[in-house]
PDB file of C-alpha atoms in Angstrom:
ATOM      1  CA  GLN K  21       1.753 -13.460 -15.419  1.00  0.00           C
ATOM      2  CA  LYS K  22       3.759 -14.384 -12.058  1.00  0.00           C
ATOM      3  CA  GLU K  23       6.582 -17.271 -12.657  1.00  0.00           C
ATOM      4  CA  VAL K  24       5.507 -19.388  -9.622  1.00  0.00           C
ATOM      5  CA  GLU K  25       1.908 -19.236  -8.276  1.00  0.00           C
ATOM      6  CA  GLN K  26       1.200 -21.077  -5.525  1.00  0.00           C
ATOM      7  CA  ASP K  27      -2.043 -20.795  -4.037  1.00  0.00           C
ATOM      8  CA  PRO K  28      -1.498 -18.960   0.141  1.00  0.00           C
ATOM      9  CA  GLY K  29      -4.291 -20.614   1.298  1.00  0.00           C
ATOM     10  CA  PRO K  30      -5.262 -20.956   4.728  1.00  0.00           C
ATOM     11  CA  LEU K  31      -4.696 -24.535   4.017  1.00  0.00           C
ATOM     12  CA  SER K  32      -6.673 -26.149   7.146  1.00  0.00           C
ATOM     13  CA  VAL K  33      -6.518 -30.041   8.114  1.00  0.00           C
ATOM     14  CA  PRO K  34      -7.577 -32.721  10.443  1.00  0.00           C
ATOM     15  CA  GLU K  35      -4.873 -34.068  11.655  1.00  0.00           C
ATOM     16  CA  GLY K  36      -3.987 -37.204   9.886  1.00  0.00           C
ATOM     17  CA  ALA K  37      -4.769 -35.921   7.148  1.00  0.00           C
ATOM     18  CA  ILE K  38      -3.243 -36.261   3.575  1.00  0.00           C
ATOM     19  CA  VAL K  39      -2.228 -32.774   2.544  1.00  0.00           C
ATOM     20  CA  SER K  40      -1.611 -31.890  -1.348  1.00  0.00           C
ATOM     21  CA  LEU K  41       0.406 -28.880  -2.141  1.00  0.00           C
ATOM     22  CA  ASN K  42       1.127 -26.802  -5.581  1.00  0.00           C
ATOM     23  CA  CYS K  43       2.879 -24.455  -7.687  1.00  0.00           C
ATOM     24  CA  THR K  44       2.623 -23.818 -11.525  1.00  0.00           C
ATOM     25  CA  TYR K  45       5.230 -22.152 -13.040  1.00  0.00           C
ATOM     26  CA  SER K  46       5.116 -20.945 -16.648  1.00  0.00           C
ATOM     27  CA  ASN K  47       9.627 -21.574 -17.484  1.00  0.00           C
ATOM     28  CA  SER K  48      10.036 -24.030 -19.187  1.00  0.00           C
ATOM     29  CA  ALA K  49      13.293 -23.770 -18.678  1.00  0.00           C
ATOM     30  CA  PHE K  50      13.732 -24.606 -14.264  1.00  0.00           C
ATOM     31  CA  GLN K  51      15.498 -27.631 -13.692  1.00  0.00           C
ATOM     32  CA  TYR K  52      15.133 -27.583  -9.919  1.00  0.00           C
ATOM     33  CA  PHE K  53      12.092 -27.416  -7.989  1.00  0.00           C
ATOM     34  CA  MET K  54      12.261 -27.381  -3.683  1.00  0.00           C
ATOM     35  CA  TRP K  55       9.859 -27.315  -1.348  1.00  0.00           C
ATOM     36  CA  TYR K  56      10.570 -24.738   1.842  1.00  0.00           C
ATOM     37  CA  ARG K  57       9.021 -25.722   5.659  1.00  0.00           C
ATOM     38  CA  GLN K  58       8.922 -21.779   7.131  1.00  0.00           C
ATOM     39  CA  TYR K  59       7.940 -21.651  10.660  1.00  0.00           C
ATOM     40  CA  SER K  60       6.730 -18.714  12.116  1.00  0.00           C
ATOM     41  CA  ARG K  61       9.667 -16.016  12.561  1.00  0.00           C
ATOM     42  CA  LYS K  62      12.822 -18.958  11.615  1.00  0.00           C
ATOM     43  CA  GLY K  63      13.810 -18.872   8.139  1.00  0.00           C
ATOM     44  CA  PRO K  64      12.961 -21.177   5.221  1.00  0.00           C
ATOM     45  CA  GLU K  65      14.345 -24.870   6.074  1.00  0.00           C
ATOM     46  CA  LEU K  66      14.952 -26.837   2.712  1.00  0.00           C
ATOM     47  CA  LEU K  67      12.226 -29.795   2.948  1.00  0.00           C
ATOM     48  CA  MET K  68      12.775 -31.759  -0.568  1.00  0.00           C
ATOM     49  CA  TYR K  69      14.616 -30.626  -3.492  1.00  0.00           C
ATOM     50  CA  THR K  70      13.791 -32.572  -7.737  1.00  0.00           C
ATOM     51  CA  TYR K  71      15.725 -32.397 -10.340  1.00  0.00           C
ATOM     52  CA  SER K  72      13.670 -32.366 -13.814  1.00  0.00           C
ATOM     53  CA  SER K  73      10.789 -34.260 -13.590  1.00  0.00           C
ATOM     54  CA  GLY K  74       9.752 -37.673 -11.257  1.00  0.00           C
ATOM     55  CA  ASN K  75       8.778 -37.915  -7.188  1.00  0.00           C
ATOM     56  CA  LYS K  76      10.663 -38.366  -4.303  1.00  0.00           C
ATOM     57  CA  GLU K  77      10.502 -39.569  -1.505  1.00  0.00           C
ATOM     58  CA  ASP K  78      11.166 -38.473   2.078  1.00  0.00           C
ATOM     59  CA  GLY K  79      10.027 -39.780   5.144  1.00  0.00           C
ATOM     60  CA  ARG K  80       5.704 -38.466   5.324  1.00  0.00           C
ATOM     61  CA  PHE K  81       7.258 -36.087   2.092  1.00  0.00           C
ATOM     62  CA  THR K  82       6.456 -36.820  -0.899  1.00  0.00           C
ATOM     63  CA  ALA K  83       7.303 -34.234  -3.867  1.00  0.00           C
ATOM     64  CA  GLN K  84       5.983 -34.966  -7.601  1.00  0.00           C
ATOM     65  CA  VAL K  85       7.007 -32.488 -10.656  1.00  0.00           C
ATOM     66  CA  ASP K  86       5.097 -33.064 -14.202  1.00  0.00           C
ATOM     67  CA  LYS K  87       7.643 -30.983 -15.827  1.00  0.00           C
ATOM     68  CA  SER K  88       4.704 -31.446 -18.844  1.00  0.00           C
ATOM     69  CA  SER K  89       2.004 -29.538 -17.474  1.00  0.00           C
ATOM     70  CA  LYS K  90       4.349 -27.152 -15.426  1.00  0.00           C
ATOM     71  CA  TYR K  91       3.021 -28.380 -11.915  1.00  0.00           C
ATOM     72  CA  ILE K  92       4.809 -29.969  -8.975  1.00  0.00           C
ATOM     73  CA  SER K  93       3.049 -31.039  -6.070  1.00  0.00           C
ATOM     74  CA  LEU K  94       4.472 -31.369  -2.924  1.00  0.00           C
ATOM     75  CA  PHE K  95       2.369 -34.440  -0.554  1.00  0.00           C
ATOM     76  CA  ILE K  96       2.648 -34.640   3.092  1.00  0.00           C
ATOM     77  CA  ARG K  97       1.136 -38.136   4.776  1.00  0.00           C
ATOM     78  CA  ASP K  98      -0.508 -38.733   7.751  1.00  0.00           C
ATOM     79  CA  SER K  99      -0.383 -34.628   8.850  1.00  0.00           C
ATOM     80  CA  GLN K 100       0.497 -33.471  12.271  1.00  0.00           C
ATOM     81  CA  PRO K 101       0.259 -30.187  14.149  1.00  0.00           C
ATOM     82  CA  SER K 102       4.416 -30.061  13.782  1.00  0.00           C
ATOM     83  CA  ASP K 103       3.104 -29.534  10.174  1.00  0.00           C
ATOM     84  CA  SER K 104       1.451 -26.378  10.144  1.00  0.00           C
ATOM     85  CA  ALA K 105       4.030 -23.757   8.263  1.00  0.00           C
ATOM     86  CA  THR K 106       4.504 -22.073   5.359  1.00  0.00           C
ATOM     87  CA  TYR K 107       5.241 -24.181   2.794  1.00  0.00           C
ATOM     88  CA  LEU K 108       7.216 -21.719   0.136  1.00  0.00           C
ATOM     89  CA  CYS K 109       7.189 -23.354  -3.696  1.00  0.00           C
ATOM     90  CA  ALA K 110      10.900 -22.811  -5.270  1.00  0.00           C
ATOM     91  CA  MET K 111      12.484 -23.225  -8.877  1.00  0.00           C
ATOM     92  CA  SER K 112      15.692 -22.850 -10.690  1.00  0.00           C
ATOM     93  CA  GLU K 113      17.324 -23.062 -14.348  1.00  0.00           C
ATOM     94  CA  THR K 114      20.289 -25.257 -15.275  1.00  0.00           C
ATOM     95  CA  GLY K 115      23.348 -22.911 -14.529  1.00  0.00           C
ATOM     96  CA  GLY K 116      21.497 -20.000 -12.870  1.00  0.00           C
ATOM     97  CA  PHE K 117      21.420 -18.969  -9.683  1.00  0.00           C
ATOM     98  CA  LYS K 118      19.139 -16.901  -9.581  1.00  0.00           C
ATOM     99  CA  THR K 119      16.077 -18.972  -7.713  1.00  0.00           C
ATOM    100  CA  ILE K 120      12.418 -17.672  -8.169  1.00  0.00           C
ATOM    101  CA  PHE K 121       9.880 -18.091  -5.202  1.00  0.00           C
ATOM    102  CA  GLY K 122       5.688 -19.008  -4.786  1.00  0.00           C
ATOM    103  CA  ALA K 123       3.829 -16.457  -2.125  1.00  0.00           C
ATOM    104  CA  GLY K 124       3.647 -19.849  -0.081  1.00  0.00           C
ATOM    105  CA  THR K 125       0.939 -21.785   1.457  1.00  0.00           C
ATOM    106  CA  ARG K 126      -0.421 -21.841   5.068  1.00  0.00           C
ATOM    107  CA  LEU K 127      -1.184 -24.961   6.360  1.00  0.00           C
ATOM    108  CA  PHE K 128      -2.559 -25.889   9.480  1.00  0.00           C
ATOM    109  CA  VAL K 129      -2.580 -29.160  11.416  1.00  0.00           C
ATOM    110  CA  LYS K 130      -5.602 -29.045  13.575  1.00  0.00           C
ATOM    111  CA  ALA K 131      -5.484 -31.973  16.477  1.00  0.00           C
TER     112      ALA K 131
ATOM    113  CA  SER B  17      24.276 -28.888   3.194  1.00  0.00           C
ATOM    114  CA  ALA B  18      25.517 -25.773   4.209  1.00  0.00           C
ATOM    115  CA  VAL B  19      24.833 -24.350   7.730  1.00  0.00           C
ATOM    116  CA  ILE B  20      24.009 -20.736   8.076  1.00  0.00           C
ATOM    117  CA  SER B  21      24.277 -18.476  11.040  1.00  0.00           C
ATOM    118  CA  GLN B  22      23.402 -14.431  11.384  1.00  0.00           C
ATOM    119  CA  LYS B  23      24.050 -12.145  13.789  1.00  0.00           C
ATOM    120  CA  PRO B  24      21.856 -10.683  14.960  1.00  0.00           C
ATOM    121  CA  SER B  25      19.077 -12.807  14.975  1.00  0.00           C
ATOM    122  CA  ARG B  26      16.281  -9.875  15.730  1.00  0.00           C
ATOM    123  CA  ASP B  27      16.674  -5.796  16.532  1.00  0.00           C
ATOM    124  CA  ILE B  28      14.091  -2.568  17.187  1.00  0.00           C
ATOM    125  CA  CYS B  29      16.344   0.069  15.678  1.00  0.00           C
ATOM    126  CA  GLN B  30      14.735   3.887  15.456  1.00  0.00           C
ATOM    127  CA  ARG B  31      13.971   5.490  12.213  1.00  0.00           C
ATOM    128  CA  GLY B  32      17.027   7.364  10.553  1.00  0.00           C
ATOM    129  CA  THR B  33      19.939   5.208  11.938  1.00  0.00           C
ATOM    130  CA  SER B  34      21.913   2.125  10.447  1.00  0.00           C
ATOM    131  CA  LEU B  35      22.163  -1.489  11.162  1.00  0.00           C
ATOM    132  CA  THR B  36      24.120  -4.275   9.655  1.00  0.00           C
ATOM    133  CA  ILE B  37      23.502  -7.616   9.932  1.00  0.00           C
ATOM    134  CA  GLN B  38      25.894 -10.464   9.328  1.00  0.00           C
ATOM    135  CA  CYS B  39      25.832 -13.750   7.549  1.00  0.00           C
ATOM    136  CA  GLN B  40      29.211 -16.793   8.382  1.00  0.00           C
ATOM    137  CA  VAL B  41      28.756 -19.950   6.376  1.00  0.00           C
ATOM    138  CA  ASP B  42      30.654 -23.263   7.520  1.00  0.00           C
ATOM    139  CA  SER B  43      32.327 -23.650   3.901  1.00  0.00           C
ATOM    140  CA  GLN B  44      33.301 -21.785   1.473  1.00  0.00           C
ATOM    141  CA  VAL B  45      30.683 -20.935  -1.233  1.00  0.00           C
ATOM    142  CA  THR B  46      31.146 -18.255  -4.066  1.00  0.00           C
ATOM    143  CA  MET B  47      27.998 -16.593  -3.864  1.00  0.00           C
ATOM    144  CA  MET B  48      25.958 -15.462  -1.676  1.00  0.00           C
ATOM    145  CA  PHE B  49      22.867 -13.993  -1.020  1.00  0.00           C
ATOM    146  CA  TRP B  50      20.755 -11.596   0.436  1.00  0.00           C
ATOM    147  CA  TYR B  51      17.192 -12.331   0.896  1.00  0.00           C
ATOM    148  CA  ARG B  52      13.858  -9.830   2.654  1.00  0.00           C
ATOM    149  CA  GLN B  53      10.805 -11.477   3.637  1.00  0.00           C
ATOM    150  CA  GLN B  54       8.609  -8.634   4.535  1.00  0.00           C
ATOM    151  CA  PRO B  55       5.705  -9.455   7.499  1.00  0.00           C
ATOM    152  CA  GLY B  56       3.064 -12.332   4.674  1.00  0.00           C
ATOM    153  CA  GLN B  57       4.894 -11.888   1.800  1.00  0.00           C
ATOM    154  CA  SER B  58       7.374 -14.441   0.475  1.00  0.00           C
ATOM    155  CA  LEU B  59      10.876 -13.928  -0.192  1.00  0.00           C
ATOM    156  CA  THR B  60      12.580 -11.053  -2.193  1.00  0.00           C
ATOM    157  CA  LEU B  61      16.398 -11.067  -3.572  1.00  0.00           C
ATOM    158  CA  ILE B  62      17.837  -7.820  -2.296  1.00  0.00           C
ATOM    159  CA  ALA B  63      21.547  -8.634  -4.170  1.00  0.00           C
ATOM    160  CA  THR B  64      23.753 -11.126  -5.094  1.00  0.00           C
ATOM    161  CA  ALA B  65      27.413 -11.265  -3.002  1.00  0.00           C
ATOM    162  CA  ASN B  66      30.457 -12.681  -5.159  1.00  0.00           C
ATOM    163  CA  GLN B  67      33.159 -12.804  -3.100  1.00  0.00           C
ATOM    164  CA  GLY B  68      36.182  -9.749  -4.959  1.00  0.00           C
ATOM    165  CA  SER B  69      33.545  -8.577  -6.677  1.00  0.00           C
ATOM    166  CA  GLU B  70      30.649  -5.813  -6.026  1.00  0.00           C
ATOM    167  CA  ALA B  71      27.258  -6.882  -4.871  1.00  0.00           C
ATOM    168  CA  THR B  72      24.503  -7.480  -7.976  1.00  0.00           C
ATOM    169  CA  TYR B  73      21.615  -6.170  -6.726  1.00  0.00           C
ATOM    170  CA  GLU B  74      18.436  -5.983  -7.796  1.00  0.00           C
ATOM    171  CA  SER B  75      15.628  -4.080  -9.640  1.00  0.00           C
ATOM    172  CA  GLY B  76      14.146  -1.990  -6.322  1.00  0.00           C
ATOM    173  CA  PHE B  77      17.539  -1.949  -4.374  1.00  0.00           C
ATOM    174  CA  VAL B  78      20.471   0.389  -4.971  1.00  0.00           C
ATOM    175  CA  ILE B  79      23.512  -0.118  -2.935  1.00  0.00           C
ATOM    176  CA  ASP B  80      23.130   3.702  -0.846  1.00  0.00           C
ATOM    177  CA  LYS B  81      20.330   1.764   0.949  1.00  0.00           C
ATOM    178  CA  PHE B  82      21.606  -2.133   0.923  1.00  0.00           C
ATOM    179  CA  PRO B  83      25.520  -1.824   1.883  1.00  0.00           C
ATOM    180  CA  ILE B  84      27.243  -5.219   1.091  1.00  0.00           C
ATOM    181  CA  SER B  85      30.920  -6.341   1.959  1.00  0.00           C
ATOM    182  CA  ARG B  86      32.121  -9.683   1.173  1.00  0.00           C
ATOM    183  CA  PRO B  87      35.388 -10.318   2.500  1.00  0.00           C
ATOM    184  CA  ASN B  88      36.176 -13.966   1.987  1.00  0.00           C
ATOM    185  CA  LEU B  89      34.901 -17.105   1.044  1.00  0.00           C
ATOM    186  CA  THR B  90      32.018 -18.066   3.877  1.00  0.00           C
ATOM    187  CA  PHE B  91      31.231 -14.729   5.575  1.00  0.00           C
ATOM    188  CA  SER B  92      29.054 -11.596   4.325  1.00  0.00           C
ATOM    189  CA  THR B  93      27.539  -8.568   5.734  1.00  0.00           C
ATOM    190  CA  LEU B  94      23.997  -6.528   4.777  1.00  0.00           C
ATOM    191  CA  THR B  95      23.503  -3.298   6.110  1.00  0.00           C
ATOM    192  CA  VAL B  96      20.568  -1.259   6.294  1.00  0.00           C
ATOM    193  CA  SER B  97      20.550   2.330   6.223  1.00  0.00           C
ATOM    194  CA  ASN B  98      19.160   5.375   7.735  1.00  0.00           C
ATOM    195  CA  MET B  99      16.240   2.874   7.762  1.00  0.00           C
ATOM    196  CA  SER B 100      12.415   3.663   7.472  1.00  0.00           C
ATOM    197  CA  PRO B 101       9.999   1.628   9.416  1.00  0.00           C
ATOM    198  CA  GLU B 102       9.178   0.217   5.668  1.00  0.00           C
ATOM    199  CA  ASP B 103      12.234  -1.318   6.495  1.00  0.00           C
ATOM    200  CA  SER B 104      11.064  -3.425   9.266  1.00  0.00           C
ATOM    201  CA  SER B 105      11.420  -7.358   7.525  1.00  0.00           C
ATOM    202  CA  ILE B 106      12.978  -9.709   8.033  1.00  0.00           C
ATOM    203  CA  TYR B 107      16.504  -9.924   6.354  1.00  0.00           C
ATOM    204  CA  LEU B 108      17.498 -13.214   4.871  1.00  0.00           C
ATOM    205  CA  CYS B 109      21.499 -14.501   4.166  1.00  0.00           C
ATOM    206  CA  SER B 110      21.363 -18.152   1.800  1.00  0.00           C
ATOM    207  CA  VAL B 111      23.980 -19.922  -0.381  1.00  0.00           C
ATOM    208  CA  GLN B 112      23.527 -22.296  -3.215  1.00  0.00           C
ATOM    209  CA  GLY B 113      24.314 -26.001  -3.385  1.00  0.00           C
ATOM    210  CA  ARG B 114      23.765 -27.597  -7.177  1.00  0.00           C
ATOM    211  CA  GLY B 115      20.467 -25.782  -7.623  1.00  0.00           C
ATOM    212  CA  GLU B 116      18.904 -25.609  -4.346  1.00  0.00           C
ATOM    213  CA  GLN B 117      19.110 -23.074  -1.499  1.00  0.00           C
ATOM    214  CA  TYR B 118      19.627 -22.988   2.035  1.00  0.00           C
ATOM    215  CA  PHE B 119      19.075 -19.920   4.644  1.00  0.00           C
ATOM    216  CA  GLY B 120      20.398 -19.225   8.013  1.00  0.00           C
ATOM    217  CA  PRO B 121      17.301 -18.512  10.071  1.00  0.00           C
ATOM    218  CA  GLY B 122      17.174 -15.013   9.215  1.00  0.00           C
ATOM    219  CA  THR B 123      17.347 -11.059  11.501  1.00  0.00           C
ATOM    220  CA  ARG B 124      14.114 -10.034  12.278  1.00  0.00           C
ATOM    221  CA  LEU B 125      13.569  -6.139  12.182  1.00  0.00           C
ATOM    222  CA  THR B 126      12.080  -4.489  12.968  1.00  0.00           C
ATOM    223  CA  VAL B 127      12.295  -0.262  12.868  1.00  0.00           C
ATOM    224  CA  THR B 128      10.580   2.999  14.788  1.00  0.00           C
TER     225      THR B 128
END
């Protein structure tokens, strides 16, 4: 079993839809949870960063962490064609420096 | 956050040759990381580079193939040696904040 599981998609939605991206994990020691957006031929860009459980909102993006279920989500409201990218979840332990990445979900938002 | 730059942004190389990738960070950091991302794949950690000490390599990666230098707290290089087509990938430099990581724009390497 992988430490982090993420459906690679692709996920195709119409413009304006609410997008839900998810990851599950097995290591209960993970405390830092991140979502990255990666456009084709570019490096990953840190979108959202959450420590421990709870929700975090930034504009159209909301990150949720449910440590009891070992499940994290990224919601994108009013999705735009410019949101079309690969979204990677990532997580690490407190005091640890090794970050574990999901496989990435390819998202296509159609105009 | 950290601003990371990499050179070159891309290169096409012949098999058997070597390429050195440079990574520059806008602030002093203790650890720098080098990742590889093969086409359609997620990120694979190659090694962790601390200033003033030998890099620590992950399983499957060796110093002879991927020598790393870390001369100061803002700079590192990764060399891909004796390249083969299987080395065609994006190579990414990364630094860590409190728990989150920041990435450079990547170096797209194609080996022919």
